[in-house]
C-alpha positions as CSV (number, residue, x, y, z in Angstrom):
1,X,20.5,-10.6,-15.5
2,X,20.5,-6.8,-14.3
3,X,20.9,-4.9,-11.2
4,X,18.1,-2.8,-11.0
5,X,20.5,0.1,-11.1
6,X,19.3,2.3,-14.3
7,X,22.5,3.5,-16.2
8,X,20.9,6.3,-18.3
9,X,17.4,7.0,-19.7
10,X,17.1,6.6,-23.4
11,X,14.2,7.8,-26.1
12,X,11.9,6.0,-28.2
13,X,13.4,7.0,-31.9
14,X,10.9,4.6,-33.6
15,X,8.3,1.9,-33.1
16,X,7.2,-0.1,-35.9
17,X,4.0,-2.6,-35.5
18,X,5.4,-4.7,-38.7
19,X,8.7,-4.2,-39.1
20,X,9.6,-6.5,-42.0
21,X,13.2,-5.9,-42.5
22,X,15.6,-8.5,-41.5
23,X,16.4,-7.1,-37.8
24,X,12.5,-6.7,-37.4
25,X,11.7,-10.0,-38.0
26,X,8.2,-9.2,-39.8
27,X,6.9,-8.2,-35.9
28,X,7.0,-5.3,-33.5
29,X,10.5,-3.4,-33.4
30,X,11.3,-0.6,-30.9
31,X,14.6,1.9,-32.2
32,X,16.1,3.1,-29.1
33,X,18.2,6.5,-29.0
34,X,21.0,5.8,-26.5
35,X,24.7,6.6,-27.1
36,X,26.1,6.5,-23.6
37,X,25.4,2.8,-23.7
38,X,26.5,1.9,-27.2
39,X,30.0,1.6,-26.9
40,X,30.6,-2.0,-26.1
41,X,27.6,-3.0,-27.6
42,X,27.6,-6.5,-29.8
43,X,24.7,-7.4,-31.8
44,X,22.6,-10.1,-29.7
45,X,23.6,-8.2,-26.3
46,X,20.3,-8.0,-23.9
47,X,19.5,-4.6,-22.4
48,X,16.8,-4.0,-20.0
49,X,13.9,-1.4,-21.3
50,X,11.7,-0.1,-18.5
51,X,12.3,-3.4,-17.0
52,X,12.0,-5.5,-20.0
53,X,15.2,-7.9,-21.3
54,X,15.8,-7.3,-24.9
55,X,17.9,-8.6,-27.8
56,X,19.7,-6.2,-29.9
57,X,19.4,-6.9,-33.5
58,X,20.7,-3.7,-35.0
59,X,22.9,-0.8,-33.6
60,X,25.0,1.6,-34.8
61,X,26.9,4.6,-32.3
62,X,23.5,6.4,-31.0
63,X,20.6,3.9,-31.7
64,X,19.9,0.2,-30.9
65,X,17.1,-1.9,-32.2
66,X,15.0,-4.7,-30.7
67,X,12.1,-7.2,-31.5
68,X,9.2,-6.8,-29.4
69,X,7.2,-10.2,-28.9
70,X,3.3,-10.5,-28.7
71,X,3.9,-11.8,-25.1
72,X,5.9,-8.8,-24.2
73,X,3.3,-6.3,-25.2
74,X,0.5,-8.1,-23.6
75,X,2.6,-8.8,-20.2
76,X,4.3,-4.7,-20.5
77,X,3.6,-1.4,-21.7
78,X,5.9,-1.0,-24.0
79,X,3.3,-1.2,-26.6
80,X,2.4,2.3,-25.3
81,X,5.1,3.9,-26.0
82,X,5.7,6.7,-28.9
83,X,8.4,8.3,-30.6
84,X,10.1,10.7,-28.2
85,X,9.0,8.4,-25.0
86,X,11.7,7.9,-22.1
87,X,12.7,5.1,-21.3
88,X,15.0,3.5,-18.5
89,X,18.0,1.4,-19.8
90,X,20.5,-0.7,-18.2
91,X,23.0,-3.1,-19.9
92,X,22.9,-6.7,-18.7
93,X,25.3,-7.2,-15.9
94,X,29.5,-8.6,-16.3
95,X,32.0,-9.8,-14.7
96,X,32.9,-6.7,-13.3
97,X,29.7,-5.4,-12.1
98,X,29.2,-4.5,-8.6
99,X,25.0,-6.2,-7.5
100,X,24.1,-1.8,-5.6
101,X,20.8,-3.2,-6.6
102,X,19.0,-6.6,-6.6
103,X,19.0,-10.3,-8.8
104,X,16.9,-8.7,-11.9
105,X,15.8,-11.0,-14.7
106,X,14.3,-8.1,-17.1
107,X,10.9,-10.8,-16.9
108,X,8.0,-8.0,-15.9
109,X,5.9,-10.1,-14.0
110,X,2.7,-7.3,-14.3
111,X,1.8,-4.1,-14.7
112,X,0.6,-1.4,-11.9
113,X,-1.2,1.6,-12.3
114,X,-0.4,5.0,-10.6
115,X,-3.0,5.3,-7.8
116,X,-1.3,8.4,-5.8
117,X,2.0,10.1,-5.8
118,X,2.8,12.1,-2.5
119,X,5.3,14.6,-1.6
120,X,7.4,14.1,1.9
121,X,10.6,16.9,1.7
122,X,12.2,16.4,-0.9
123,X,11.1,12.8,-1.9
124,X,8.0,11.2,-3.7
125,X,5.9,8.1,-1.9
126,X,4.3,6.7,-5.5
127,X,1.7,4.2,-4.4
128,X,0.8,1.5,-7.3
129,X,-2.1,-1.0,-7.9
130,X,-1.7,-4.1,-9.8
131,X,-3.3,-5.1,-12.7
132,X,-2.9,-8.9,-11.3
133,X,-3.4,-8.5,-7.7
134,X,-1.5,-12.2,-7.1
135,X,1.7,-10.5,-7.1
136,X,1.0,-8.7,-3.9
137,X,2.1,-12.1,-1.8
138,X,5.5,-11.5,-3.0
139,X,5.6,-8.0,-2.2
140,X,6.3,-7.1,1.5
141,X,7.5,-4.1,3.5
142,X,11.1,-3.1,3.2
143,X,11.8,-6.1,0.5
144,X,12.7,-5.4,-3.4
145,X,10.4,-4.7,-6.4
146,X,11.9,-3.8,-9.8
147,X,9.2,-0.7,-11.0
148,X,9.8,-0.1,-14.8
149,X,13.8,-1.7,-14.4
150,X,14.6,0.3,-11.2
151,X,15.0,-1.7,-8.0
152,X,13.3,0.1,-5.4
153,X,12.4,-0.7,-2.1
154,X,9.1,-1.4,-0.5
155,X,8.1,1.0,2.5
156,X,4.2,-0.2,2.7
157,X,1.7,-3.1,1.9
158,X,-1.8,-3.4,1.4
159,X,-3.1,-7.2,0.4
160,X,-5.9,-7.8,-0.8
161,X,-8.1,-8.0,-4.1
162,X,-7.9,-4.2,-3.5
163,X,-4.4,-3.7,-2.4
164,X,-1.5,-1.8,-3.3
165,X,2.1,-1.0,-1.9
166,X,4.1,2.1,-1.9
167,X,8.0,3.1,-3.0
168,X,9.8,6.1,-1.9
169,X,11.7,8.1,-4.5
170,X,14.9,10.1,-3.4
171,X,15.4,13.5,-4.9
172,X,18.9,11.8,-6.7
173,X,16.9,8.7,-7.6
174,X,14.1,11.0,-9.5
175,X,16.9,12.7,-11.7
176,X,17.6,9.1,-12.7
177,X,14.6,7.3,-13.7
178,X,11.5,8.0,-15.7
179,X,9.0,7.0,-13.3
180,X,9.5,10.4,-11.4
181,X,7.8,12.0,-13.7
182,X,4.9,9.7,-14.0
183,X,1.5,10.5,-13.1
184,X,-1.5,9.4,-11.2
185,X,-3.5,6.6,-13.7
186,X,-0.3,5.9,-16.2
187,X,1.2,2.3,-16.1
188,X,4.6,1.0,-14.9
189,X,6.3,-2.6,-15.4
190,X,6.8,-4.2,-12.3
191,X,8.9,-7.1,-11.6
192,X,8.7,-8.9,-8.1
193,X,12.0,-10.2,-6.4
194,X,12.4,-14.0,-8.1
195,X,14.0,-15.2,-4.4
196,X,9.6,-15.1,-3.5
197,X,8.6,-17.3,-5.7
198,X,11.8,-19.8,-5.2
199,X,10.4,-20.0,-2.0
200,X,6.7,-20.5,-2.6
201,X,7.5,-23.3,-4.9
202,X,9.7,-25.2,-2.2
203,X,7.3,-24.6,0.4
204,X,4.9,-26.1,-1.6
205,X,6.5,-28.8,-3.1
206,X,7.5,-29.9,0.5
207,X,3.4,-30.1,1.6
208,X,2.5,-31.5,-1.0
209,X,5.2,-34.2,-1.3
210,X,6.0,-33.1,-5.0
211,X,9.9,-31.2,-4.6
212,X,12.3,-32.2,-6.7
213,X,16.1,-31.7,-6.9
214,X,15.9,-28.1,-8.3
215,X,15.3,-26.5,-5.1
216,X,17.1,-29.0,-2.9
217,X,19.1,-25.9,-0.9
218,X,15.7,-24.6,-0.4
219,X,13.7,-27.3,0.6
220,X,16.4,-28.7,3.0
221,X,16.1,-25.3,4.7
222,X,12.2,-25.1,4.8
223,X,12.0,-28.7,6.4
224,X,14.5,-27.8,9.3
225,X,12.5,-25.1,9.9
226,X,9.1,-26.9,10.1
227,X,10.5,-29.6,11.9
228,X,11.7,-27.5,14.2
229,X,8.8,-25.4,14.8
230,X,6.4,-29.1,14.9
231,X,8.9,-30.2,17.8
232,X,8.2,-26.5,19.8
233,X,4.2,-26.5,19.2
234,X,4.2,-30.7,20.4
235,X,6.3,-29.8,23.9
């Protein structure tokens, strides 16, 4: 689990498409060069790259290792990257952790593509397009979206087979992550806020008579709520 909150932005010191060496595991490895994260690190820690949770399988005091799944470079673009890319990094979340951001998982959902990026003072409005326009119905003005492991709010929707939504990046914000310096037509991970599709599941499970204990919280609230708004429209 992460926050959304990047701690520091990291380089791409290797990627190896068969890594056969024991910490490879005979697939995809990334090498990441990150001290500033490094010093409580245990082998089998997850940190989050450009939005993507990952198991550390080697690390010494300025470079981390992780496998990279066929799944995860279908679902990402991490499979884009090349030695001397950025990337965004957080550690997973303790005890101790203070939630600035949102509930992150570090599962990217999509990507989106780049459609505009627009100056406003001193900030940038990046507008982004799906690859799998489904996502949009858990996207909605002012909520949460997770673009390449930074949680960023939503300031505009467009639904549709065609749509797209827009984030507003803060001068401080753009020092921070690696997105600010994206461009029109490149890719970014996107996660959607998991609390979305809790709620779709209940809701549905509820019509369709098919709910089960896992969402009980949930569906107690959704039928209170439909009751209540069957007993308004009836009067």
């Amino acid at each position: 689990m992460f926050t959304g909150l990047v701690e520091t932005i990291g380089t791409v010191a290797a990627l190896e498409e068969l890594d056969q060496t024991s910490t490879g595991g005979g697939g995809t490895s990334l090498t990441i060069s990150a001290q500033e994260i490094l010093g409580d690190a245990n082998l089998g820690d997850s940190i989050s790259i450009n939005g993507t949770c990952l198991t550390v399988t080697e690390f010494d005091k300025s470079t981390f290792k992780v496998g990279v799944a066929p799944e995860t470079l279908r679902r990402t673009n991490l499979g884009s990257l090349k030695k001397g890319s950025p990337v965004n990094l957080e550690r997973a979340v303790s005890a101790s952790t203070r939630m600035g951001g949102h509930f992150v998982q570090g599962h990217v959902d999509t990507t989106a593509t780049i459609q505009s990026v627009t100056p406003d003072g001193n900030a940038l409005t990046f507008r982004f397009k799906p690859r799998d326009p489904a996502v949009l119905r858990y996207i909605v003005e002012k909520g949460y979206v997770t673009i390449d492991g930074a949680s960023l709010t939503v300031t505009k929707v467009e639904d549709g087979p065609e749509g797209w939504w827009e984030v507003m990046i803060i001068a401080y914000t753009q020092e921070k992550v690696v997105t600010a310096a994206k461009k029109p037509g490149e890719d970014v991970n996107v996660e959607v806020d998991q609390v979305g599709k809790y709620v779709e599941k209940s809701v549905a499970g509820y019509f369709e008579g098919t709910a089960n204990g896992e969402f009980a919280i949930l569906e107690k609230m959704v039928s209170k709520l439909v009751d209540e708004r069957l007993k308004t429209v009836g009067k």
